[in-house]
Amino acid sequence: CEARGCTWCATDVANAPWCFFPKDSPYGYSLGGNAEKTAKGWRVTLNRRQAPSLFGNDISPVMLEVEFQTRDRLRFRVYDPNRERFEVPLKIDSPGVTAEEANYDVE
C-alpha cells in the first residue's frame, strides 16, 4: 500500500477502505476550474493529473454532473465531453430539487 504512494489507515468504519490515495496524490483527477451551476445541480471539469496511469486509457478532461433529483436521490454522471457514447435511454422523472431541500450533502 505505502510503496504505491497510498495511505494506510485502519478503521472501524464499516466498508471504509484501509488503503487509499491521499488528497495530494499525483494520481487521479483534479478540479479544472470552478463548479458551474445548472438547472438541476452542478457541472465540473476534471483533469487527469500527470502521474503515470494506473489503469490505462485515461480520458482528460472528463465532466462530472451532479443532479439533485429528489430529496432522497442524487444522480451523478461522469463522461467524456469530447466523444459521444451510447447511453441507455432511461426515462427517470426528476423534479430537480435544490441542494437546500435535499436530505443529503454534496461536497
PDB file of C-alpha atoms in Angstrom:
ATOM      1  CA  CYS A   1       0.000   0.000   0.000  1.00  0.00           C
ATOM      2  CA  GLU A   2       2.568   2.582   1.093  1.00  0.00           C
ATOM      3  CA  ALA A   3       5.012   1.512  -1.644  1.00  0.00           C
ATOM      4  CA  ARG A   4       2.413   2.679  -4.216  1.00  0.00           C
ATOM      5  CA  GLY A   5       2.156   6.078  -2.516  1.00  0.00           C
ATOM      6  CA  CYS A   6      -1.067   5.229  -0.698  1.00  0.00           C
ATOM      7  CA  THR A   7      -2.041   5.931   2.884  1.00  0.00           C
ATOM      8  CA  TRP A   8      -2.727   3.046   5.277  1.00  0.00           C
ATOM      9  CA  CYS A   9      -5.261   3.835   7.979  1.00  0.00           C
ATOM     10  CA  ALA A  10      -7.057   1.050   9.811  1.00  0.00           C
ATOM     11  CA  THR A  11     -10.617   1.978  10.723  1.00  0.00           C
ATOM     12  CA  ASP A  12     -13.670   0.554  12.458  1.00  0.00           C
ATOM     13  CA  VAL A  13     -15.997   2.236   9.947  1.00  0.00           C
ATOM     14  CA  ALA A  14     -17.887  -0.442   8.018  1.00  0.00           C
ATOM     15  CA  ASN A  15     -16.851  -0.774   4.342  1.00  0.00           C
ATOM     16  CA  ALA A  16     -14.294   2.042   4.565  1.00  0.00           C
ATOM     17  CA  PRO A  17     -11.018   1.312   2.746  1.00  0.00           C
ATOM     18  CA  TRP A  18      -7.865   0.959   4.817  1.00  0.00           C
ATOM     19  CA  CYS A  19      -5.618   1.751   1.849  1.00  0.00           C
ATOM     20  CA  PHE A  20      -6.344   4.880  -0.197  1.00  0.00           C
ATOM     21  CA  PHE A  21      -4.682   7.675  -2.136  1.00  0.00           C
ATOM     22  CA  PRO A  22      -4.209  10.886  -0.117  1.00  0.00           C
ATOM     23  CA  LYS A  23      -5.687  14.179  -1.370  1.00  0.00           C
ATOM     24  CA  ASP A  24      -2.282  15.362  -2.639  1.00  0.00           C
ATOM     25  CA  SER A  25      -1.645  12.148  -4.586  1.00  0.00           C
ATOM     26  CA  PRO A  26      -0.274  12.572  -8.133  1.00  0.00           C
ATOM     27  CA  TYR A  27      -2.844  10.001  -9.360  1.00  0.00           C
ATOM     28  CA  GLY A  28      -6.427  10.531 -10.391  1.00  0.00           C
ATOM     29  CA  TYR A  29      -8.124  13.768 -11.375  1.00  0.00           C
ATOM     30  CA  SER A  30      -8.213  17.320 -10.070  1.00  0.00           C
ATOM     31  CA  LEU A  31     -10.772  20.085 -10.382  1.00  0.00           C
ATOM     32  CA  GLY A  32     -10.301  22.057 -13.591  1.00  0.00           C
ATOM     33  CA  GLY A  33     -11.919  25.367 -12.715  1.00  0.00           C
ATOM     34  CA  ASN A  34     -14.996  26.369 -10.777  1.00  0.00           C
ATOM     35  CA  ALA A  35     -18.176  24.359 -10.451  1.00  0.00           C
ATOM     36  CA  GLU A  36     -20.874  25.538 -12.864  1.00  0.00           C
ATOM     37  CA  LYS A  37     -24.415  25.726 -11.508  1.00  0.00           C
ATOM     38  CA  THR A  38     -27.000  24.056 -13.757  1.00  0.00           C
ATOM     39  CA  ALA A  39     -30.792  23.964 -13.657  1.00  0.00           C
ATOM     40  CA  LYS A  40     -30.727  20.734 -11.632  1.00  0.00           C
ATOM     41  CA  GLY A  41     -27.362  20.789  -9.832  1.00  0.00           C
ATOM     42  CA  TRP A  42     -23.696  21.273 -10.727  1.00  0.00           C
ATOM     43  CA  ARG A  43     -21.199  20.530 -13.506  1.00  0.00           C
ATOM     44  CA  VAL A  44     -17.419  20.445 -13.069  1.00  0.00           C
ATOM     45  CA  THR A  45     -14.492  19.652 -15.323  1.00  0.00           C
ATOM     46  CA  LEU A  46     -11.937  17.173 -14.012  1.00  0.00           C
ATOM     47  CA  ASN A  47      -8.421  16.993 -15.480  1.00  0.00           C
ATOM     48  CA  ARG A  48      -6.176  13.961 -15.242  1.00  0.00           C
ATOM     49  CA  ARG A  49      -3.162  14.502 -13.032  1.00  0.00           C
ATOM     50  CA  GLN A  50       0.219  13.891 -14.636  1.00  0.00           C
ATOM     51  CA  ALA A  51       1.273  10.724 -12.785  1.00  0.00           C
ATOM     52  CA  PRO A  52       1.586   7.524 -14.814  1.00  0.00           C
ATOM     53  CA  SER A  53      -1.745   5.846 -15.438  1.00  0.00           C
ATOM     54  CA  LEU A  54      -2.756   3.078 -13.045  1.00  0.00           C
ATOM     55  CA  PHE A  55      -5.343   1.525 -15.362  1.00  0.00           C
ATOM     56  CA  GLY A  56      -4.617   2.845 -18.870  1.00  0.00           C
ATOM     57  CA  ASN A  57      -6.803   4.589 -21.469  1.00  0.00           C
ATOM     58  CA  ASP A  58      -7.397   7.562 -19.178  1.00  0.00           C
ATOM     59  CA  ILE A  59      -9.568  10.366 -20.531  1.00  0.00           C
ATOM     60  CA  SER A  60      -8.846  14.022 -19.914  1.00  0.00           C
ATOM     61  CA  PRO A  61     -10.789  16.113 -19.394  1.00  0.00           C
ATOM     62  CA  VAL A  62     -13.898  14.414 -18.043  1.00  0.00           C
ATOM     63  CA  MET A  63     -17.114  16.090 -16.976  1.00  0.00           C
ATOM     64  CA  LEU A  64     -18.869  15.377 -13.692  1.00  0.00           C
ATOM     65  CA  GLU A  65     -22.537  16.334 -13.495  1.00  0.00           C
ATOM     66  CA  VAL A  66     -24.364  16.208 -10.181  1.00  0.00           C
ATOM     67  CA  GLU A  67     -28.153  16.338 -10.280  1.00  0.00           C
ATOM     68  CA  PHE A  68     -30.327  16.737  -7.188  1.00  0.00           C
ATOM     69  CA  GLN A  69     -33.244  14.614  -8.393  1.00  0.00           C
ATOM     70  CA  THR A  70     -35.382  14.235  -5.275  1.00  0.00           C
ATOM     71  CA  ARG A  71     -34.984  14.878  -1.566  1.00  0.00           C
ATOM     72  CA  ASP A  72     -33.515  11.362  -1.231  1.00  0.00           C
ATOM     73  CA  ARG A  73     -31.964  10.694  -4.651  1.00  0.00           C
ATOM     74  CA  LEU A  74     -28.802  12.106  -6.214  1.00  0.00           C
ATOM     75  CA  ARG A  75     -27.590  11.312  -9.728  1.00  0.00           C
ATOM     76  CA  PHE A  76     -24.029  11.770 -10.830  1.00  0.00           C
ATOM     77  CA  ARG A  77     -22.724  11.264 -14.337  1.00  0.00           C
ATOM     78  CA  VAL A  78     -19.094  11.129 -15.459  1.00  0.00           C
ATOM     79  CA  TYR A  79     -18.473  11.386 -19.202  1.00  0.00           C
ATOM     80  CA  ASP A  80     -16.022  12.372 -21.927  1.00  0.00           C
ATOM     81  CA  PRO A  81     -17.130  15.802 -23.219  1.00  0.00           C
ATOM     82  CA  ASN A  82     -15.229  15.305 -26.492  1.00  0.00           C
ATOM     83  CA  ARG A  83     -16.640  11.949 -27.638  1.00  0.00           C
ATOM     84  CA  GLU A  84     -20.229  10.783 -27.833  1.00  0.00           C
ATOM     85  CA  ARG A  85     -21.100   7.376 -26.486  1.00  0.00           C
ATOM     86  CA  PHE A  86     -24.223   5.273 -26.328  1.00  0.00           C
ATOM     87  CA  GLU A  87     -26.330   5.819 -23.250  1.00  0.00           C
ATOM     88  CA  VAL A  88     -29.283   3.651 -22.354  1.00  0.00           C
ATOM     89  CA  PRO A  89     -32.433   5.730 -22.979  1.00  0.00           C
ATOM     90  CA  LEU A  90     -33.792   5.519 -19.451  1.00  0.00           C
ATOM     91  CA  LYS A  91     -36.661   7.840 -18.553  1.00  0.00           C
ATOM     92  CA  ILE A  92     -36.357   8.991 -14.935  1.00  0.00           C
ATOM     93  CA  ASP A  93     -38.767  11.640 -13.693  1.00  0.00           C
ATOM     94  CA  SER A  94     -36.829  14.293 -11.851  1.00  0.00           C
ATOM     95  CA  PRO A  95     -38.401  17.319 -10.210  1.00  0.00           C
ATOM     96  CA  GLY A  96     -34.882  18.715  -9.675  1.00  0.00           C
ATOM     97  CA  VAL A  97     -34.949  19.785  -6.047  1.00  0.00           C
ATOM     98  CA  THR A  98     -32.409  22.295  -4.802  1.00  0.00           C
ATOM     99  CA  ALA A  99     -29.451  21.334  -2.636  1.00  0.00           C
ATOM    100  CA  GLU A 100     -31.102  23.067   0.333  1.00  0.00           C
ATOM    101  CA  GLU A 101     -34.149  20.759   0.062  1.00  0.00           C
ATOM    102  CA  ALA A 102     -32.151  17.505  -0.128  1.00  0.00           C
ATOM    103  CA  ASN A 103     -31.724  15.086   2.775  1.00  0.00           C
ATOM    104  CA  TYR A 104     -28.028  14.663   1.868  1.00  0.00           C
ATOM    105  CA  ASP A 105     -24.940  16.830   1.432  1.00  0.00           C
ATOM    106  CA  VAL A 106     -22.569  17.003  -1.521  1.00  0.00           C
ATOM    107  CA  GLU A 107     -19.018  18.285  -1.166  1.00  0.00           C
TER     108      GLU A 107
END
